[in-house]
Short mmCIF file of C-alpha atoms and ligand atoms in Angstrom, two decimals:
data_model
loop_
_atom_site.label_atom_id
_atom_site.label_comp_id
_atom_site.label_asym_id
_atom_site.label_seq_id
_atom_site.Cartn_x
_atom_site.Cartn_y
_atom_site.Cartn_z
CA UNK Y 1 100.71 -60.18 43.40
CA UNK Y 2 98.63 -56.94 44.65
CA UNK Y 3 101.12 -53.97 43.69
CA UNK Y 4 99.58 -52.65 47.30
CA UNK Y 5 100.67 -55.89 49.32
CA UNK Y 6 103.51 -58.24 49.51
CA UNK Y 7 102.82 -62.00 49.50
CA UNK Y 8 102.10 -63.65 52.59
CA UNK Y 9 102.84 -67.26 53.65
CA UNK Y 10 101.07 -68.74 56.39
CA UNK Y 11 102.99 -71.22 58.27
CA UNK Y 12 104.14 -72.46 61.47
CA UNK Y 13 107.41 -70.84 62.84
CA UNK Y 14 109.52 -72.82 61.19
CA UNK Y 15 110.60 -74.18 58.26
CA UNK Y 16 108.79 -77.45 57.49
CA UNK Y 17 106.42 -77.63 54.39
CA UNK Y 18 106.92 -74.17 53.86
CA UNK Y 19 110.72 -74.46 52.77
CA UNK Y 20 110.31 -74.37 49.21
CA UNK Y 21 108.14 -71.69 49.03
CA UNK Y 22 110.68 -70.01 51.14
CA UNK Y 23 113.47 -70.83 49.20
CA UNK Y 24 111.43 -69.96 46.30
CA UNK Y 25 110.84 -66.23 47.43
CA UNK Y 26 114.46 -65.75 48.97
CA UNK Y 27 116.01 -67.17 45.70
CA UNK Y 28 113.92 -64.80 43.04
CA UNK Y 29 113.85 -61.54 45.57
CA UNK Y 30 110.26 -61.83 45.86
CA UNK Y 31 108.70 -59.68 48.88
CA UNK Y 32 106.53 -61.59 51.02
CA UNK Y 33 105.75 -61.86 54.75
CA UNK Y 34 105.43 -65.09 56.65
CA UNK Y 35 102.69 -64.80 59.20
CA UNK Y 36 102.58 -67.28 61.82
CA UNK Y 37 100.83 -66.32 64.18
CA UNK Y 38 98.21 -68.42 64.50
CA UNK Y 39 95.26 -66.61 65.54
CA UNK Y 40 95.60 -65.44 61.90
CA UNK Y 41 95.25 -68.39 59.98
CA UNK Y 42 91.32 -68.23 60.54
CA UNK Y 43 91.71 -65.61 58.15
CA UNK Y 44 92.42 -68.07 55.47
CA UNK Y 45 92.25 -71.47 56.35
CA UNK Y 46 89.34 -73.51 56.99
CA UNK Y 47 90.81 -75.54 59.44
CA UNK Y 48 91.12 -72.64 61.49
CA UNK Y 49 87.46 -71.41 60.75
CA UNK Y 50 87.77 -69.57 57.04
CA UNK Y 51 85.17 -70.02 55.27
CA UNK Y 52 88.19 -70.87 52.23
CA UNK Y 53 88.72 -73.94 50.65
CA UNK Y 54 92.50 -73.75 51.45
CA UNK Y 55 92.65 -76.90 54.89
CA UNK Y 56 96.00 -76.23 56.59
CA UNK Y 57 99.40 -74.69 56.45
CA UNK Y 58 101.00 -73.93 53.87
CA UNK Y 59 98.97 -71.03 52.35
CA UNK Y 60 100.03 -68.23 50.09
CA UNK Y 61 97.98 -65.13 49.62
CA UNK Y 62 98.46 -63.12 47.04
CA UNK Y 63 96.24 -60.21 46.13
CA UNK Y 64 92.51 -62.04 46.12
CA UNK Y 65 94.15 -65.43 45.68
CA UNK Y 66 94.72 -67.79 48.00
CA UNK Y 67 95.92 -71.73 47.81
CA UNK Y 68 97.14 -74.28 49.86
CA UNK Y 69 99.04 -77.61 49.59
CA UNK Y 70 103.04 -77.02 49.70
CA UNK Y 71 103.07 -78.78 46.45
CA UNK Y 72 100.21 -76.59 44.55
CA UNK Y 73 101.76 -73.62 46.68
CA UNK Y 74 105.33 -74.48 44.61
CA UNK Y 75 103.34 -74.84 41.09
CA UNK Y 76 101.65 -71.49 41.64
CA UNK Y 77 105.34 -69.61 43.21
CA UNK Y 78 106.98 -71.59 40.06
CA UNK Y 79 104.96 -70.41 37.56
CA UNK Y 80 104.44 -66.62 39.09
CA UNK Y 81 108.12 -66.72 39.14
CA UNK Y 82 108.91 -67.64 36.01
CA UNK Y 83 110.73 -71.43 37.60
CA UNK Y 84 109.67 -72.70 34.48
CA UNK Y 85 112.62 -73.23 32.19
CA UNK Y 86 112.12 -74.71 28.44
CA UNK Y 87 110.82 -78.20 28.28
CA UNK Y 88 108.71 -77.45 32.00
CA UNK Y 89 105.63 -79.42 31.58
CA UNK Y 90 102.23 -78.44 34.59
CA UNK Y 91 101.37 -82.09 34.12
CA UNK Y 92 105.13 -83.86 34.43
CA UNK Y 93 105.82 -81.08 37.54
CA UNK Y 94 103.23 -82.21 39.50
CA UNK Y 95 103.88 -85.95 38.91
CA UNK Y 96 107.17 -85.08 40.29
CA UNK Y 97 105.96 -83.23 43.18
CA UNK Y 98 103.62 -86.21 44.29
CA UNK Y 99 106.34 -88.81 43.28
CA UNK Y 100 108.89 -86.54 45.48
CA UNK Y 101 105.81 -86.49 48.35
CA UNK Y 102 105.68 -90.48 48.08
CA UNK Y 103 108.94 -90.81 48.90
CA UNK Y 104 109.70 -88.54 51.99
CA UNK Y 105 106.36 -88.30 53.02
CA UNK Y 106 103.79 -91.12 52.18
CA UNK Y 107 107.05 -93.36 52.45
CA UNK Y 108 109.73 -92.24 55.03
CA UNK Y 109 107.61 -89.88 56.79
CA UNK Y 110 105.53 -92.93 57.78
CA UNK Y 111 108.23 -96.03 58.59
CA UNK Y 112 110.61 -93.46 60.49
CA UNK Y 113 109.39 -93.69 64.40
CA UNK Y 114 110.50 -97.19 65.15
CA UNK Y 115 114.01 -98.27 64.51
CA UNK Y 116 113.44 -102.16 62.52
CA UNK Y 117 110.49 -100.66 60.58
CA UNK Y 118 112.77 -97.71 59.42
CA UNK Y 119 115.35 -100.06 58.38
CA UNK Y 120 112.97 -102.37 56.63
CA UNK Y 121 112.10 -99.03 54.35
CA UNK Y 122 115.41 -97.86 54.27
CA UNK Y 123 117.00 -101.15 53.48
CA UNK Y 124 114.37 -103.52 52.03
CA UNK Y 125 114.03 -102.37 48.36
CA UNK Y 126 111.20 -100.12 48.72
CA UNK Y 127 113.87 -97.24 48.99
CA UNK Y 128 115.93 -97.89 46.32
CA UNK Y 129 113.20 -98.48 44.14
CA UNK Y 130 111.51 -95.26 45.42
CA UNK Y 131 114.36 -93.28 44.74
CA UNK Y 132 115.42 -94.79 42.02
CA UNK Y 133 112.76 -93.67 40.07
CA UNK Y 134 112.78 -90.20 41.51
CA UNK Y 135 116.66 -89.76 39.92
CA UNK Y 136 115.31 -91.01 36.51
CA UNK Y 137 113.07 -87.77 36.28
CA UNK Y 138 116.15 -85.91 36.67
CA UNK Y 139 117.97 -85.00 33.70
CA UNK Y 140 121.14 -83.49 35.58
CA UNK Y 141 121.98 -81.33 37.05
CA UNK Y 142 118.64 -80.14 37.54
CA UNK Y 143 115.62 -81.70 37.06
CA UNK Y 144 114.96 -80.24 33.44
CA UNK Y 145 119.00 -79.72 32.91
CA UNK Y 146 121.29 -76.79 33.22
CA UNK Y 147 118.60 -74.18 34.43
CA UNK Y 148 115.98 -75.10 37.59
CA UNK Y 149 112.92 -75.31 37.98
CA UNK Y 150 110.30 -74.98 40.68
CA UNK Y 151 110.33 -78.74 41.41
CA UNK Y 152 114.21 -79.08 41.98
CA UNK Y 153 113.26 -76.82 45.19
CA UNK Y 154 110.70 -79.07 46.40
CA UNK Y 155 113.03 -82.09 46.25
CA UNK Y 156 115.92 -80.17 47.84
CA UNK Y 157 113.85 -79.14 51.02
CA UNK Y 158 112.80 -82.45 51.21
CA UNK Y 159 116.46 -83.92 50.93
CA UNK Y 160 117.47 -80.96 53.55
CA UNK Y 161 115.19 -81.94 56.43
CA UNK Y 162 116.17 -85.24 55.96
CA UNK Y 163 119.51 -84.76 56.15
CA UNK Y 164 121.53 -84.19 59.03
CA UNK Y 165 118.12 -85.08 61.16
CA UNK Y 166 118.15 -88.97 59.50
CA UNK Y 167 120.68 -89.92 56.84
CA UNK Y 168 123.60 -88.94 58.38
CA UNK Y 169 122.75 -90.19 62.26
CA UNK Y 170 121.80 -93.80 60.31
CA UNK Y 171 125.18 -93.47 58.06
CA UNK Y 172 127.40 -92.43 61.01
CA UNK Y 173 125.99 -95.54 63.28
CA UNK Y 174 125.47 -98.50 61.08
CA UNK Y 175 127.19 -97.22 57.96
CA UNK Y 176 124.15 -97.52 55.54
CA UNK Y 177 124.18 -94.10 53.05
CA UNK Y 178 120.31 -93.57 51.64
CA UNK Y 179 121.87 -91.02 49.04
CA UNK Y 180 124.21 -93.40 47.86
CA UNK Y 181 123.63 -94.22 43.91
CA UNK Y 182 121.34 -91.33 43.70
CA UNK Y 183 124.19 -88.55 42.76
CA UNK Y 184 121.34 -86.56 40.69
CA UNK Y 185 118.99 -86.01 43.52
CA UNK Y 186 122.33 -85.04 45.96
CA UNK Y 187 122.86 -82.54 43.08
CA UNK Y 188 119.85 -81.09 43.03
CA UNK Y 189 119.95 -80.34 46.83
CA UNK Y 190 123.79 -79.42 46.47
CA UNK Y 191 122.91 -76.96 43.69
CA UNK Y 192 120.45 -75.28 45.15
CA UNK Y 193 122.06 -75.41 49.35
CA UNK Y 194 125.41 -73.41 47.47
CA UNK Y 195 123.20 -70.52 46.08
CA UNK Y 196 123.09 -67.37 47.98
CA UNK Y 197 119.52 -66.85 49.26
CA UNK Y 198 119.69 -70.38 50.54
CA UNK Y 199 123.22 -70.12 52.47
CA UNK Y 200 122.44 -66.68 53.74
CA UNK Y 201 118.90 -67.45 54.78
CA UNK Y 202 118.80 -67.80 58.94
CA UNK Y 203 115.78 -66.86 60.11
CA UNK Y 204 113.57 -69.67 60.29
CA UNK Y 205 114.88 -73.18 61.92
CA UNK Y 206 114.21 -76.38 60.47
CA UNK Y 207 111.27 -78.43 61.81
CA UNK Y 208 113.21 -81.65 62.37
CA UNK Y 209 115.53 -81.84 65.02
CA UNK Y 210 117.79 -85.21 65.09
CA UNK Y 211 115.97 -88.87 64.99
CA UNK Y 212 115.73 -89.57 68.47
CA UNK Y 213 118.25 -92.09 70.25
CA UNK Y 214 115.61 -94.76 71.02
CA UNK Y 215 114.39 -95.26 67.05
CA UNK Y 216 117.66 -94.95 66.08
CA UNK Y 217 119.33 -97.09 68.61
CA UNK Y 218 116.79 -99.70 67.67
CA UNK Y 219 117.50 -100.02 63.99
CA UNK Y 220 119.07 -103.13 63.85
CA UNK Y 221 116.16 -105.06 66.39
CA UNK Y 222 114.28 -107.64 65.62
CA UNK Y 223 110.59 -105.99 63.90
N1 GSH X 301 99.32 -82.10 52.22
C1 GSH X 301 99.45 -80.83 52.90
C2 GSH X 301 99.68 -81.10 54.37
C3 GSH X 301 99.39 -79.86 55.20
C4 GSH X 301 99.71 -80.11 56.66
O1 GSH X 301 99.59 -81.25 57.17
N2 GSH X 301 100.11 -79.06 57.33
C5 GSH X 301 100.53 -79.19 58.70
C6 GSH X 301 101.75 -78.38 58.94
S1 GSH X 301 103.13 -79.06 58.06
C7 GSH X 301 99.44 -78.71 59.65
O2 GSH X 301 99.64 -77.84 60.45
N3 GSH X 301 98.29 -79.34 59.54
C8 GSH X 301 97.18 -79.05 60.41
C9 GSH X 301 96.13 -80.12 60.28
O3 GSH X 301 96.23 -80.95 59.37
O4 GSH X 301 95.23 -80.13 61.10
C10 GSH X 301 100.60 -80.02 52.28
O5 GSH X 301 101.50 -80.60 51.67
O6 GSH X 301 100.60 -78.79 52.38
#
């Protein structure tokens, strides 16, 4: 980091892919501002005219540097921030960070916006299997034991936006628990949620708001 200027994160107003490099910075005391403002972001992204090689939100800037990518983002905070505990491995993190991205993004983040195809991913093995293999890289509590690492806050954002806005509406209705048999990856998130920065952060609002009544309603149709 410049010793002249703090951090910056560019990202909507809200947290979305930005929440573990917000957790990140709350959790080690790391100044930064979060600018999103969006006339800005032409400042650094090339989406938004930069002539930078960094697409869309999230971006960190720091000093001359700049990256994008929430999961490169998390690498870069990790290592900066010393979220590398003995036995981290670059290569293993980031296999982690795209297995985590297959799951809630490439995976759920694509079946949840119509009821029978959510419960088809949810229910039909390719879940189970997903996450199965996601708790295997976990060696408990944390993903490289006692001490976390940079990756165990990617995973628990993930787990948190999930959270109250899917799991629980789909438990409470039809009973099914997607966390169920997976007690390493609700430890991770547990962990981290019961630390101080994260309980006493409150100034940015998740980006999910509940699944609406119409997908959810229709979980149990007919695909
Ligand atoms: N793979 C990228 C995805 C970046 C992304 O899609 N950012 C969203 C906000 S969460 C955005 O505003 N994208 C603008 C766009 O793609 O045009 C990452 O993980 O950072």
């Amino acid at each position: 980091m410049s010793a002249m200027t703090a951090l910056q994160i560019y990202y909507w107003g809200f947290l979305g892919r930005n929440a573990p490099l917000i957790r990140i910075l709350e959790h080690t005391g790391t100044p930064y501002t979060h600018i999103s403002d969006k006339t800005k972001f032409g400042d650094v992204m090339s989406k938004f005219g930069a002539p930078s090689d960094c697409f869309a939100p999230p971006v960190i800037k720091d000093g001359d540097y700049v990256i994008s990518q929430s999961t490169a983002c998390t690498l870069y905070l990790g290592r900066k921030l010393n979220l590398t505990p003995p036995g981290y491995d670059d290569c293993k993190a980031m296999q982690h960070l795209s297995d985590i991205i297959d799951v809630f993004e490439s995976g759920l983040g694509k079946s949840n916006e119509h009821g029978p195809t959510l419960k088809k991913f949810l229910e039909g093995g390719r879940w189970s299997s997903l996450m199965s293999n996601l708790e295997a890289g976990i060696k408990g509590p944390y993903y490289l034991g006692e001490e976390f690492c940079c990756v165990d806050f990617f995973l628990a954002s993930m787990v948190e936006h999930r959270l109250t806005s899917l799991f629980e509406p789909v438990k409470a209705k039809y009973g099914f628990d997607a966390l169920e048999g997976y007690p390493k990856i609700v430890g991770v998130h547990a962990g981290l949620a019961a630390t101080d920065a994260w309980k006493n952060y409150d100034t940015l609002k998740p980006m999910f708001g509940p699944i609406k009544e119409e997908i959810l309603n229709a979980y149990n149709d007919e695909e």
